[in-house]
Coordinates of C-alpha atoms in Angstrom, one line a residue:
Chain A
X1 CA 153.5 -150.2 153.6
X2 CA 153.3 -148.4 150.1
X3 CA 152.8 -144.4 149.9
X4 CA 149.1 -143.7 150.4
X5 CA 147.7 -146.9 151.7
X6 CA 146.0 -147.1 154.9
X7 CA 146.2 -150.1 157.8
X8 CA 145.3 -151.2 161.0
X9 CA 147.4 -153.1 163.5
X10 CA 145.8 -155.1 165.6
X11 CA 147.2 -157.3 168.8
X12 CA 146.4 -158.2 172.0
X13 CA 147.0 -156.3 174.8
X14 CA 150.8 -155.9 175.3
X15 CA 151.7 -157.6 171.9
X16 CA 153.8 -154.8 171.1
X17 CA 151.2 -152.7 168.8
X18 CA 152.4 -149.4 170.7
X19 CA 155.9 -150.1 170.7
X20 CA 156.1 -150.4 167.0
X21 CA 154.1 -147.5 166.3
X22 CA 156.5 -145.9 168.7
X23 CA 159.4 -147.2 166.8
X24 CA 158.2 -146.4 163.4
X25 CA 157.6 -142.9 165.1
X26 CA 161.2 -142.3 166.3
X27 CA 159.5 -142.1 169.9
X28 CA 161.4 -145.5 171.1
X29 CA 164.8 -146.2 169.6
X30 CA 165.2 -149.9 168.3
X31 CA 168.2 -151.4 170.2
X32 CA 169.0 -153.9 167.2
X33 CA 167.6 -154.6 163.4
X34 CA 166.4 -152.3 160.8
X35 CA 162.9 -149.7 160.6
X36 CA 163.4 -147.9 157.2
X37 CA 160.5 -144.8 156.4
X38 CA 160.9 -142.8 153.5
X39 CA 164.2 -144.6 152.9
X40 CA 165.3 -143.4 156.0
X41 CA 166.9 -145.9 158.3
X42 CA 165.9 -144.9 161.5
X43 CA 168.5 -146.6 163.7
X44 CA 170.8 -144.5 161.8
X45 CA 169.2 -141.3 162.9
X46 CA 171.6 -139.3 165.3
X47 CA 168.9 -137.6 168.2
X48 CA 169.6 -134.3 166.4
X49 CA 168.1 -135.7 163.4
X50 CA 165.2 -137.2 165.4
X51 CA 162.8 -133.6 165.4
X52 CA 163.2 -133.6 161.9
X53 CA 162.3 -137.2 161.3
X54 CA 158.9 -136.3 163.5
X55 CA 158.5 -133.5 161.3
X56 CA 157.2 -135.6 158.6
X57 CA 155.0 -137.6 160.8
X58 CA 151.8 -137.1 162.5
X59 CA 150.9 -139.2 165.5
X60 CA 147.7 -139.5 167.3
X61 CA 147.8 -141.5 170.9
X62 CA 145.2 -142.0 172.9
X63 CA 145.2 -139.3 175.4
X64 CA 145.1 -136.2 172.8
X65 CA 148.5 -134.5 174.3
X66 CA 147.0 -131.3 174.3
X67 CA 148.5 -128.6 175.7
X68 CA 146.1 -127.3 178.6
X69 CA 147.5 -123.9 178.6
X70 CA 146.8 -122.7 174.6
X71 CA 143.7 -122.3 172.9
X72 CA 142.7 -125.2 170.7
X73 CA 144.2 -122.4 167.4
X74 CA 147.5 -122.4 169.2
X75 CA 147.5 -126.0 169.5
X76 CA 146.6 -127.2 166.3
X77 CA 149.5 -124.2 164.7
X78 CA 151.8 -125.4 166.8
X79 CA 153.6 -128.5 164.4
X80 CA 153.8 -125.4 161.7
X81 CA 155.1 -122.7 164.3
X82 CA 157.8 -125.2 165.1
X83 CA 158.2 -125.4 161.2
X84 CA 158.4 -121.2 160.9
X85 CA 155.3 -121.5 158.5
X86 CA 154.0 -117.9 157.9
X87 CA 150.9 -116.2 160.0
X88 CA 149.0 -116.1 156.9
X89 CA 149.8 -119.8 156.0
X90 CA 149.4 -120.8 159.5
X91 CA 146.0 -119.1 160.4
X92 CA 145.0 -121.0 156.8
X93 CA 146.0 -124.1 157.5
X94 CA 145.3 -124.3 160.9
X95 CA 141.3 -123.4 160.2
X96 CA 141.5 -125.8 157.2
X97 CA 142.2 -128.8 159.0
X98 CA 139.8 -127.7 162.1
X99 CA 137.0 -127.7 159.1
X100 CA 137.8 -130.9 157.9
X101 CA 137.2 -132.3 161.9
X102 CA 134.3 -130.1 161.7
X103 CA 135.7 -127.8 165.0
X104 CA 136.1 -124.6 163.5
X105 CA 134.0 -123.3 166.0
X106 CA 136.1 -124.4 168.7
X107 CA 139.8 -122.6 167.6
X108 CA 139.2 -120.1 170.2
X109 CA 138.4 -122.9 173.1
X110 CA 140.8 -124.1 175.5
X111 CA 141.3 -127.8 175.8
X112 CA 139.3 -128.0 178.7
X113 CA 136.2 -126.9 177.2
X114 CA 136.3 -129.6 175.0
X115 CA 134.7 -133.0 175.1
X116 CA 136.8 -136.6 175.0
X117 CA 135.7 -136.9 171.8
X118 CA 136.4 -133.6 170.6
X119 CA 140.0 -133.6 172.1
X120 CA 140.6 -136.3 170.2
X121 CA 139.8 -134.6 166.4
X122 CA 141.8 -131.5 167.7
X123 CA 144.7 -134.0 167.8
X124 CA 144.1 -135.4 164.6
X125 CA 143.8 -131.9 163.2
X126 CA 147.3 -131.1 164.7
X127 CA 149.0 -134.4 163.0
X128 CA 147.6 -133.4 159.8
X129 CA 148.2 -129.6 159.3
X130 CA 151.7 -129.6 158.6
X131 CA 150.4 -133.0 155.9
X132 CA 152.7 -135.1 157.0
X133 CA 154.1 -138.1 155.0
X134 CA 152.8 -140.5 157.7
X135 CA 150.0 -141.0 160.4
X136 CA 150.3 -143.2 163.1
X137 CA 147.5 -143.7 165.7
X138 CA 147.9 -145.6 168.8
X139 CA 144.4 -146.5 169.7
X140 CA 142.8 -143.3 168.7
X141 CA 139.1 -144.5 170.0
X142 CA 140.2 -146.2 172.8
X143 CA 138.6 -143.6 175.3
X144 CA 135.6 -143.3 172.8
X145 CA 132.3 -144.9 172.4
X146 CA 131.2 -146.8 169.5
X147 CA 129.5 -143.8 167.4
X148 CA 132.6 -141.1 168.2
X149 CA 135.3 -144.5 167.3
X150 CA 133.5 -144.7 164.1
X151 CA 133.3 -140.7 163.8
X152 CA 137.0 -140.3 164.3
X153 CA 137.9 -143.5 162.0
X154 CA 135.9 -141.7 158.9
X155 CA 138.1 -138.9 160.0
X156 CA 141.6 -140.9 159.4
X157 CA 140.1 -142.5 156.0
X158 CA 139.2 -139.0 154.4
X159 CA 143.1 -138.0 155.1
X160 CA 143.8 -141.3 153.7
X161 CA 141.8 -140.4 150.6
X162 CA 143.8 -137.4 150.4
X163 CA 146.9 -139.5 149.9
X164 CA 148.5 -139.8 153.5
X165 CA 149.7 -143.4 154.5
X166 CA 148.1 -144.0 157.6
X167 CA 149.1 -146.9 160.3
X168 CA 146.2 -146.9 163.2
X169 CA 146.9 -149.4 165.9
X170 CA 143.7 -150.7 167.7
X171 CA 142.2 -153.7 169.3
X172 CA 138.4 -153.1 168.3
X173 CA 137.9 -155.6 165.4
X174 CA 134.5 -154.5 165.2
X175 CA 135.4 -151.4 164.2
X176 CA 137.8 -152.1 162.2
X177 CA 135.5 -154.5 159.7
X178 CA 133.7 -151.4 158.8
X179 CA 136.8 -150.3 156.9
X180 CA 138.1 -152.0 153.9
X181 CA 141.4 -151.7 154.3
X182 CA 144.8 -154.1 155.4
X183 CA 145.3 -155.3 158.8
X184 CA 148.1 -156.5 159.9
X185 CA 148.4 -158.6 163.1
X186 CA 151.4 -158.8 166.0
X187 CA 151.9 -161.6 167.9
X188 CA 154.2 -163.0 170.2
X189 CA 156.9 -160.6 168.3
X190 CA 156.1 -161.7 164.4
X191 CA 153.8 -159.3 162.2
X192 CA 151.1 -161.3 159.8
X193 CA 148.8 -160.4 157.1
X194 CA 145.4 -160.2 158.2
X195 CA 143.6 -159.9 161.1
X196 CA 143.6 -161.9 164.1
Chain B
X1 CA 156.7 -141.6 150.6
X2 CA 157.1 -138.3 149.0
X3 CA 155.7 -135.2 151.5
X4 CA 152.6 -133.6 149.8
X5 CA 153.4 -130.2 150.0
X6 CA 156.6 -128.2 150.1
X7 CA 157.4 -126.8 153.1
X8 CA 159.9 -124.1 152.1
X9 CA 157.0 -123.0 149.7
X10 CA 155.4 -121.1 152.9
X11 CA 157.9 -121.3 155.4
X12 CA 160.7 -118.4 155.7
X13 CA 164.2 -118.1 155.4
X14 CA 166.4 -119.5 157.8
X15 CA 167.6 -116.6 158.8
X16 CA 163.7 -115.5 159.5
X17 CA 162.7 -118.5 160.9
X18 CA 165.2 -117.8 163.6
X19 CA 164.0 -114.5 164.6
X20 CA 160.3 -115.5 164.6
X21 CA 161.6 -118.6 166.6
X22 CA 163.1 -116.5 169.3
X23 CA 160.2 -113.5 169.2
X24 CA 157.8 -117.3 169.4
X25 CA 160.5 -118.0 172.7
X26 CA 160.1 -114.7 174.0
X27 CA 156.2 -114.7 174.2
X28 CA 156.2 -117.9 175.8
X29 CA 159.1 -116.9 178.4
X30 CA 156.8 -114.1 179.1
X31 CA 153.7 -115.9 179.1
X32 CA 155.5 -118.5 182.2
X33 CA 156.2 -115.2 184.2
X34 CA 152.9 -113.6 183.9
X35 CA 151.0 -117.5 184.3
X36 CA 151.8 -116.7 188.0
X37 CA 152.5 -113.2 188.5
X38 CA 152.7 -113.3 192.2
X39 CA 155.0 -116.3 192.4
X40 CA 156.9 -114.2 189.6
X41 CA 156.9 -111.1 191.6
X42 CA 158.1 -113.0 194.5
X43 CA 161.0 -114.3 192.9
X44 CA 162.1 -111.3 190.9
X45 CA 161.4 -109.5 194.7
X46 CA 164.1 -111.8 196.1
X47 CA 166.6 -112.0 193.7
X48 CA 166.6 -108.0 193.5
X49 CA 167.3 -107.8 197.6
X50 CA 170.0 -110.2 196.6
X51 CA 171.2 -107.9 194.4
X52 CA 170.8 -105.2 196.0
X53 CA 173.0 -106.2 199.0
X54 CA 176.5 -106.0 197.2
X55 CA 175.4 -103.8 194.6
X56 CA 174.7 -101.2 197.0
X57 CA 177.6 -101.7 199.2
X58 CA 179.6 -101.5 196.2
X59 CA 178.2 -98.0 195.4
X60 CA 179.0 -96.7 198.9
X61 CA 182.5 -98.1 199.0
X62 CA 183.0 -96.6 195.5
X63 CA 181.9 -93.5 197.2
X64 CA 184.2 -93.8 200.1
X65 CA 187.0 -93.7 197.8
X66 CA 186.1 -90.5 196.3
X67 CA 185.8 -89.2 200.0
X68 CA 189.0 -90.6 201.3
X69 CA 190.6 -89.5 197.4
X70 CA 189.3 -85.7 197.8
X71 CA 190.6 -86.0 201.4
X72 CA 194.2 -87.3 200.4
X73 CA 194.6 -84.3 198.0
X74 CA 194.4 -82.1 200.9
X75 CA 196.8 -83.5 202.7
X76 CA 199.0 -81.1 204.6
X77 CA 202.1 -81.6 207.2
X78 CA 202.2 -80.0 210.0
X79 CA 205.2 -79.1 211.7
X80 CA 205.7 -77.7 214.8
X81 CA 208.4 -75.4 216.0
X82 CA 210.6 -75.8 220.0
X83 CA 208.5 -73.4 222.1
X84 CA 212.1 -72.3 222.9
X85 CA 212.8 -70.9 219.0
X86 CA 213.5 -67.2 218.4
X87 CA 212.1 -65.3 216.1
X88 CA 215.1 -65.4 214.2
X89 CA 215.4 -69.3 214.3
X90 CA 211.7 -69.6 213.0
X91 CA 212.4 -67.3 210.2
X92 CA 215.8 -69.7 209.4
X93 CA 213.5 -72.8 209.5
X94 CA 211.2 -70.9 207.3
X95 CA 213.4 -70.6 204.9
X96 CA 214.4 -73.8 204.9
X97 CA 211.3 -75.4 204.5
X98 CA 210.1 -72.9 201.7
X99 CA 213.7 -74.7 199.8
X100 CA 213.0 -78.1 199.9
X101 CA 211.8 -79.0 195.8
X102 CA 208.7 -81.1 196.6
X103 CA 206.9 -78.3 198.0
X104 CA 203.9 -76.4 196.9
X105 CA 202.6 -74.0 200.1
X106 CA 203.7 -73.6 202.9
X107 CA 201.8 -71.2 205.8
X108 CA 203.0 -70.3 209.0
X109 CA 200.9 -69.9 211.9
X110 CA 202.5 -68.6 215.1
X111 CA 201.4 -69.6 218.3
X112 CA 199.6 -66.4 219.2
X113 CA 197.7 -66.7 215.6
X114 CA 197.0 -70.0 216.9
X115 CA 195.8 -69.9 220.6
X116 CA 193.5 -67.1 218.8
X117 CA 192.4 -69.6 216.3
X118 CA 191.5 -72.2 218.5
X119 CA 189.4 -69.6 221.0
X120 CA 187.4 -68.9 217.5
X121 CA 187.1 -72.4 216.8
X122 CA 186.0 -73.8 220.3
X123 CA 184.3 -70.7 221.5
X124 CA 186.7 -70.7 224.9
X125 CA 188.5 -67.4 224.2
X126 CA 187.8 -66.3 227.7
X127 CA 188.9 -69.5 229.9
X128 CA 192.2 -69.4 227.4
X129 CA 192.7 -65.5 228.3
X130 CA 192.8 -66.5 231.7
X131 CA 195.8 -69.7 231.5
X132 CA 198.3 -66.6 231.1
X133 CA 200.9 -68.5 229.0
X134 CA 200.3 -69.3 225.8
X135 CA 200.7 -73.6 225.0
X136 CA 200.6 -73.6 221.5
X137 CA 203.3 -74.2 219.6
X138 CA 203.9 -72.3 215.7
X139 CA 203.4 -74.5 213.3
X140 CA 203.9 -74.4 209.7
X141 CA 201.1 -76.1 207.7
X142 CA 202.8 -77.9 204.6
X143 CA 201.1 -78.4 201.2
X144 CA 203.3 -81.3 199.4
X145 CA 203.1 -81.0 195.6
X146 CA 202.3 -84.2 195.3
X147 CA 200.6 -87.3 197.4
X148 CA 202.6 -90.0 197.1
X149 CA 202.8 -91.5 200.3
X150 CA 206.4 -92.2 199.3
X151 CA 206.9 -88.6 198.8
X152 CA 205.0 -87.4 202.0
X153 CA 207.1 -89.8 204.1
X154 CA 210.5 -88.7 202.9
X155 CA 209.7 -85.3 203.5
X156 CA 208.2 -86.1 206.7
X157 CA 212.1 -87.5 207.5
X158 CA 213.9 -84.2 206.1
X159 CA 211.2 -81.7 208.1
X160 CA 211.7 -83.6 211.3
X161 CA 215.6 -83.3 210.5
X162 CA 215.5 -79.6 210.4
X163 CA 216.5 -77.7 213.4
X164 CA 214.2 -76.5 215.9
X165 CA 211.5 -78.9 214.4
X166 CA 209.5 -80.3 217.8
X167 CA 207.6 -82.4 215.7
X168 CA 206.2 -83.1 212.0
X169 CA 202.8 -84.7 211.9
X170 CA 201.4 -85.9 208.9
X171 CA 197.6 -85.4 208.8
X172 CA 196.8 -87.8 206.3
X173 CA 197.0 -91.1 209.1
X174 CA 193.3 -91.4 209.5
X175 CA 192.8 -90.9 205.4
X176 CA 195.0 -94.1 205.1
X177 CA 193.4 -95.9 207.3
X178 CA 190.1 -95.1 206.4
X179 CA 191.4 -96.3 203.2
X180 CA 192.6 -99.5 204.2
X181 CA 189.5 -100.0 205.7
X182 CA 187.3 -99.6 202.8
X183 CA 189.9 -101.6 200.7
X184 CA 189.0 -104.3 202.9
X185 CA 185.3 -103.8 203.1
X186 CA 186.0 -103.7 199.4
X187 CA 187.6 -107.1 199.5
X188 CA 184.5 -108.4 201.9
X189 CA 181.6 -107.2 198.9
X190 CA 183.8 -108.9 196.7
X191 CA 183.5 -112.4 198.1
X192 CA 179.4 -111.2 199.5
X193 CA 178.6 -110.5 195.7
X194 CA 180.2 -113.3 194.6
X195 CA 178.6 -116.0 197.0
X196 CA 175.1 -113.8 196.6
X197 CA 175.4 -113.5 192.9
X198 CA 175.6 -117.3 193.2
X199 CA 172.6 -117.5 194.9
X200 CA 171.2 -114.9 192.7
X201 CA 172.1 -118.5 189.6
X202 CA 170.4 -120.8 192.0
X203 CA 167.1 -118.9 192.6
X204 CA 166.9 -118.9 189.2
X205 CA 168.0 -122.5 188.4
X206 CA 165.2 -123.5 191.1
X207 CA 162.5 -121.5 189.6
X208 CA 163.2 -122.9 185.8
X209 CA 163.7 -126.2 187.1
X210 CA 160.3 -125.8 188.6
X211 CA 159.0 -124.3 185.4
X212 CA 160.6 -127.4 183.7
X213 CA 158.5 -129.7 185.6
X214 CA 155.0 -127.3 185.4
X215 CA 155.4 -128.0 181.6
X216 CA 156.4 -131.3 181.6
X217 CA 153.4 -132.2 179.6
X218 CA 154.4 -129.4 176.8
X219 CA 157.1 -130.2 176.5
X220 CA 156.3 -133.4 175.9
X221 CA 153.9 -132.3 173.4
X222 CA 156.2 -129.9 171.6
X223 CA 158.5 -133.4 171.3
X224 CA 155.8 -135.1 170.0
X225 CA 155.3 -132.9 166.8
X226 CA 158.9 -132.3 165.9
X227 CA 160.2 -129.3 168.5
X228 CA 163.7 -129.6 169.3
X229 CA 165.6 -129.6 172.2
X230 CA 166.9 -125.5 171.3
X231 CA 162.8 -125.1 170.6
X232 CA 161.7 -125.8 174.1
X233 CA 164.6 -124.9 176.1
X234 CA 164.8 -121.3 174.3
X235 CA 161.6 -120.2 176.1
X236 CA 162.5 -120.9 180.1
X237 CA 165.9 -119.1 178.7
X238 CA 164.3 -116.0 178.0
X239 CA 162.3 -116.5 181.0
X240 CA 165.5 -116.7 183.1
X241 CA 166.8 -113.6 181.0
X242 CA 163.8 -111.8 181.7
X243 CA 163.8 -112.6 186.2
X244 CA 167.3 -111.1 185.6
X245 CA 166.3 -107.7 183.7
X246 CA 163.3 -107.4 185.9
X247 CA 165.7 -107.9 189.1
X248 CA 168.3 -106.1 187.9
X249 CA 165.9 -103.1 187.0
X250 CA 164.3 -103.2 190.6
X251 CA 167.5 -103.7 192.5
X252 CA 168.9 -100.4 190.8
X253 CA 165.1 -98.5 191.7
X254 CA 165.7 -99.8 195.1
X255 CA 169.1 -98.4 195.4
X256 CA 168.5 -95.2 194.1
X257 CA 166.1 -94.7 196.4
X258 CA 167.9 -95.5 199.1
X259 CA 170.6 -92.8 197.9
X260 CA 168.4 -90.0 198.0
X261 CA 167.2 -91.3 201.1
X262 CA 170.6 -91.0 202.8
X263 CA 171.4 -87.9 200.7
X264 CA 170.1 -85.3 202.9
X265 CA 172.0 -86.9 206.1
X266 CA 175.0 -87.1 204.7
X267 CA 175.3 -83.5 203.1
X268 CA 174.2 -82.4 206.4
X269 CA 177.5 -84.2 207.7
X270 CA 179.5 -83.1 205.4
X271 CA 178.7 -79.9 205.6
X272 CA 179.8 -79.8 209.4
X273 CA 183.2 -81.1 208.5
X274 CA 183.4 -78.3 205.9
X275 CA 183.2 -80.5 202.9
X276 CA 180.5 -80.1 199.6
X277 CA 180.6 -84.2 199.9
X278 CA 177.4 -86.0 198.2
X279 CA 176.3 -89.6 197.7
X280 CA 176.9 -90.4 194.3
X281 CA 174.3 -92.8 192.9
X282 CA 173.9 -94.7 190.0
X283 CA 175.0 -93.4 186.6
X284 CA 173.8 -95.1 183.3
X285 CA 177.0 -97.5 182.4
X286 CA 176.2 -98.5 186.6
X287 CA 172.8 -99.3 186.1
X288 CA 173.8 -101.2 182.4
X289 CA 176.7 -103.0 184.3
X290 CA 174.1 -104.5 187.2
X291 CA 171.4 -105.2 184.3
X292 CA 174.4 -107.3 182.1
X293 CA 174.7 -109.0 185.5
X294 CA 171.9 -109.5 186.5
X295 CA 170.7 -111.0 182.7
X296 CA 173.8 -112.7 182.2
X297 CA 172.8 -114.4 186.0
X298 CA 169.4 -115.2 184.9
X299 CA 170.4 -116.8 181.7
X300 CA 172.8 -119.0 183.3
X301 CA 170.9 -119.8 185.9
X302 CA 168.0 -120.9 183.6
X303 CA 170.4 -122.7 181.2
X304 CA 172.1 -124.6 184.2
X305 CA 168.4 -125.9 185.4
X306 CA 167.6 -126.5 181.5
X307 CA 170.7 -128.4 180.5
X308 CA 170.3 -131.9 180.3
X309 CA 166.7 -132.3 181.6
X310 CA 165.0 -132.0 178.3
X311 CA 166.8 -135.1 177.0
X312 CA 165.0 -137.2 179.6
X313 CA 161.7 -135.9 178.6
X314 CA 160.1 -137.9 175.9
X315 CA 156.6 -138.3 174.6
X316 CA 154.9 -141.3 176.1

């Protein structure tokens, strides 16, 4: 993938979309061959050097990972509290990136006052605050119905417009025909160009 | 892929980073103990009786020595003179005692002096007048100059050598063995403190290694996003640290109460034994020396229930 493009990965069920999202992720290790991001090979990574790898990343899976406990502020701040970001940076940042998934409103809520769909855009607002070089998505709609899937995809393509290289693995073809962008298919263990 | 925007631009030194990484730790040690305060309160309840235990036997021992320590420096010997000794024989003996070199006092009590004595003492002045003979020995009371029980016992063998000497008694038997006794009492709190202080690393270990588990899905989180291993452990650390302080602080309110509790009881005792003995309590490098434990327990404890379960939690 070059810097700043955006693409889907589509598969069927148990083709191994998750895994290599994982992989790419440094949240699986590979046990043999090569996954080089940012010209980092990430076999070679010691799991010391792992965190910082992440660092650069943001992910979005399908359950939102929230943590129940701290308000939705706390849990978007959280990638740059772990980076020691200042309050002031931190406080902006954190209610830019609600804005741009529209839940500034929300930075005071906890996780359980939120809707599905709303979880789910908190999440996304927590892969992007620290802009990561990277976001992956591991079926980001798949607990979402067709108007909050296509809600949440606008979402991912205004980061991309921003410049972040986004990978979003998903089964829903539909949804991804409303996007022009690359798809790239796994099967039986081989990646093609182009959707299924 | 280059990253967008610097980080180093708005984060802090390293050297800041760290502090506000551990202040960050601190608030979310804090924030585990006060998620369940009564399941906190419990446990910091229990691990201060723990304390407690040797802690206070400790103080009371410590305070036994200083009993048994003020008793040993009055230590006297008492020797007592044949019944059958003249006058003249008892002033000889006299002398000889007041020449031996490791002496500092001696005082002589003849028998009349003390037949009337023990009337004073035991109120029976008129059942004594009417035994006719008097069945006291004199005695002289001996101050050594010094209470080396080496000392004492050689000049135990050189009074009991001297003619007309009945019998030397050394009052300082009980002491010792009151002093062996609490050496060995000593000895016992040693091995309780050390088997409860181990219990003391256990509670703790249990309760982070429950706290471990309650947060699984944080942690798992924190992973996620780039936290490291030092990120999420620090937190149940200081929340280990924090059950020891808290402990620590209680077990040394509990004990100090239970000092001036016994206080009046045992002044009263002492008082009847003609000694100005008081409980000594807790002074302030006491009290810091049970809090370093009592952290330095928690910490462990935490670290031990910590160590090596983070690894296995990864983001799914």
């Amino acid at each position: 993938m070059e810097d700043g493009e955006m693409a889907f990965l589509t598969g069927h069920s148990g083709a191994g979309k998750s895994t290599l999202l994982k992989l790419i992720g440094a949240l699986e290790r590979p046990t043999f061959g090569q996954i080089t991001v940012n010209s980092q090979n990430l076999i070679k990574l010691t799991r010391k050097e792992i965190p910082a790898f992440r660092r650069n990343v943001g992910i979005v899976l399908q359950n939102p990972h929230l943590i129940a406990e701290q308000t939705v502020f706390e849990n978007v701040a959280l990638p740059l509290i772990i980076e020691g970001y200042q309050l002031a940076e931190i406080g902006k940042r954190v209610r830019a990136s609600l804005d741009k998934v529209g839940l500034l409103a929300k930075e005071n809520c906890l996780p359980e006052e939120l809707s599905t769909g709303e979880a789910q855009r908190i999440s996304l607002a927590r892969a992007v605050v620290h802009k990561p070089l990277l976001l992956l998505a591991d079926e980001p709609t798949g607990n979402l119905d067709p108007d909050l899937s296509l809600e949440i995809m606008r979402l991912f393509k205004d980061f991309n417009l921003v410049g972040t290289t986004v990978l979003i693995a998903t089964h829903d073809v539909e949804l991804i025909s409303q996007f022009n962008c690359r798809t790239l298919h796994i099967e039986q263990g081989e990646l093609y160009e182009g959707g299924s | 892929m280059n990253k967008h925007s610097s980080a180093s631009q708005h984060s802090r030194s390293a050297l800041s980073i760290y502090f506000y990484h551990h202040s960050y730790a601190f608030r979310q040690g804090l924030r585990h103990l006060s998620k369940n305060p009564l399941s906190s309160l419990l446990t910091i309840a229990v691990l201060s009786i723990t304390l407690v235990l040797p802690s206070g036997l400790l103080l009371i021992l410590s305070n036994g020595k200083t009993l048994t320590q003020q008793m040993k420096t009055g230590a006297s010997i008492s020797v007592y003179v044949q019944p059958i000794a003249s006058k003249a024989q008892i002033q000889t003996l006299q002398t000889d005692i007041k020449a031996m070199s490791d002496l500092a006092q001696v005082n002589y009590v003849s028998a009349d002096d003390g037949l009337k004595m023990f009337g004073e003492s035991t109120g029976l002045s008129n059942i004594l007048d009417t035994i006719g003979k008097n069945p006291l020995p004199a005695v002289f009371i001996v101050m050594p100059r010094d209470q080396n029980p080496m000392l004492l016992n050689k000049m135990v063998t050189q009074l009991t050598a001297l003619p007309n000497v009945a019998t030397v008694k050394l009052d300082l038997q009980w002491v010792e063995r009151l002093s062996a006794l609490i050496q060995l009492l000593q000895r016992f709190t040693y091995g309780l403190a050390f088997v409860l202080g181990l219990a003391v690393l256990l509670i703790v270990g249990n309760t982070i290694r429950l706290a471990v588990q309650h947060y699984h899905q944080e942690i798992e989180v924190i992973k996620l996003v780039g936290g490291t291993d030092r990120f999420i452990r620090r937190p149940f650390l200081y929340s280990g640290l924090l059950y020891g302080l808290a402990s620590g602080l209680f077990a040394a309110v509990i004990i100090s109460f239970f000092i001036d509790w016994l206080q009046g009881p045992i002044v009263h005792l002492a008082t009847l034994y003609n000694s100005q003995f008081k409980l000594q309590g807790f002074n302030f490098e006491d009290v810091i020396s049970l809090l370093a434990i009592s952290v330095t327990l928690g910490f462990f404890g935490s670290w031990l229930a910590v160590a090596g379960k983070l690894q296995k939690i990864q983001p799914e």
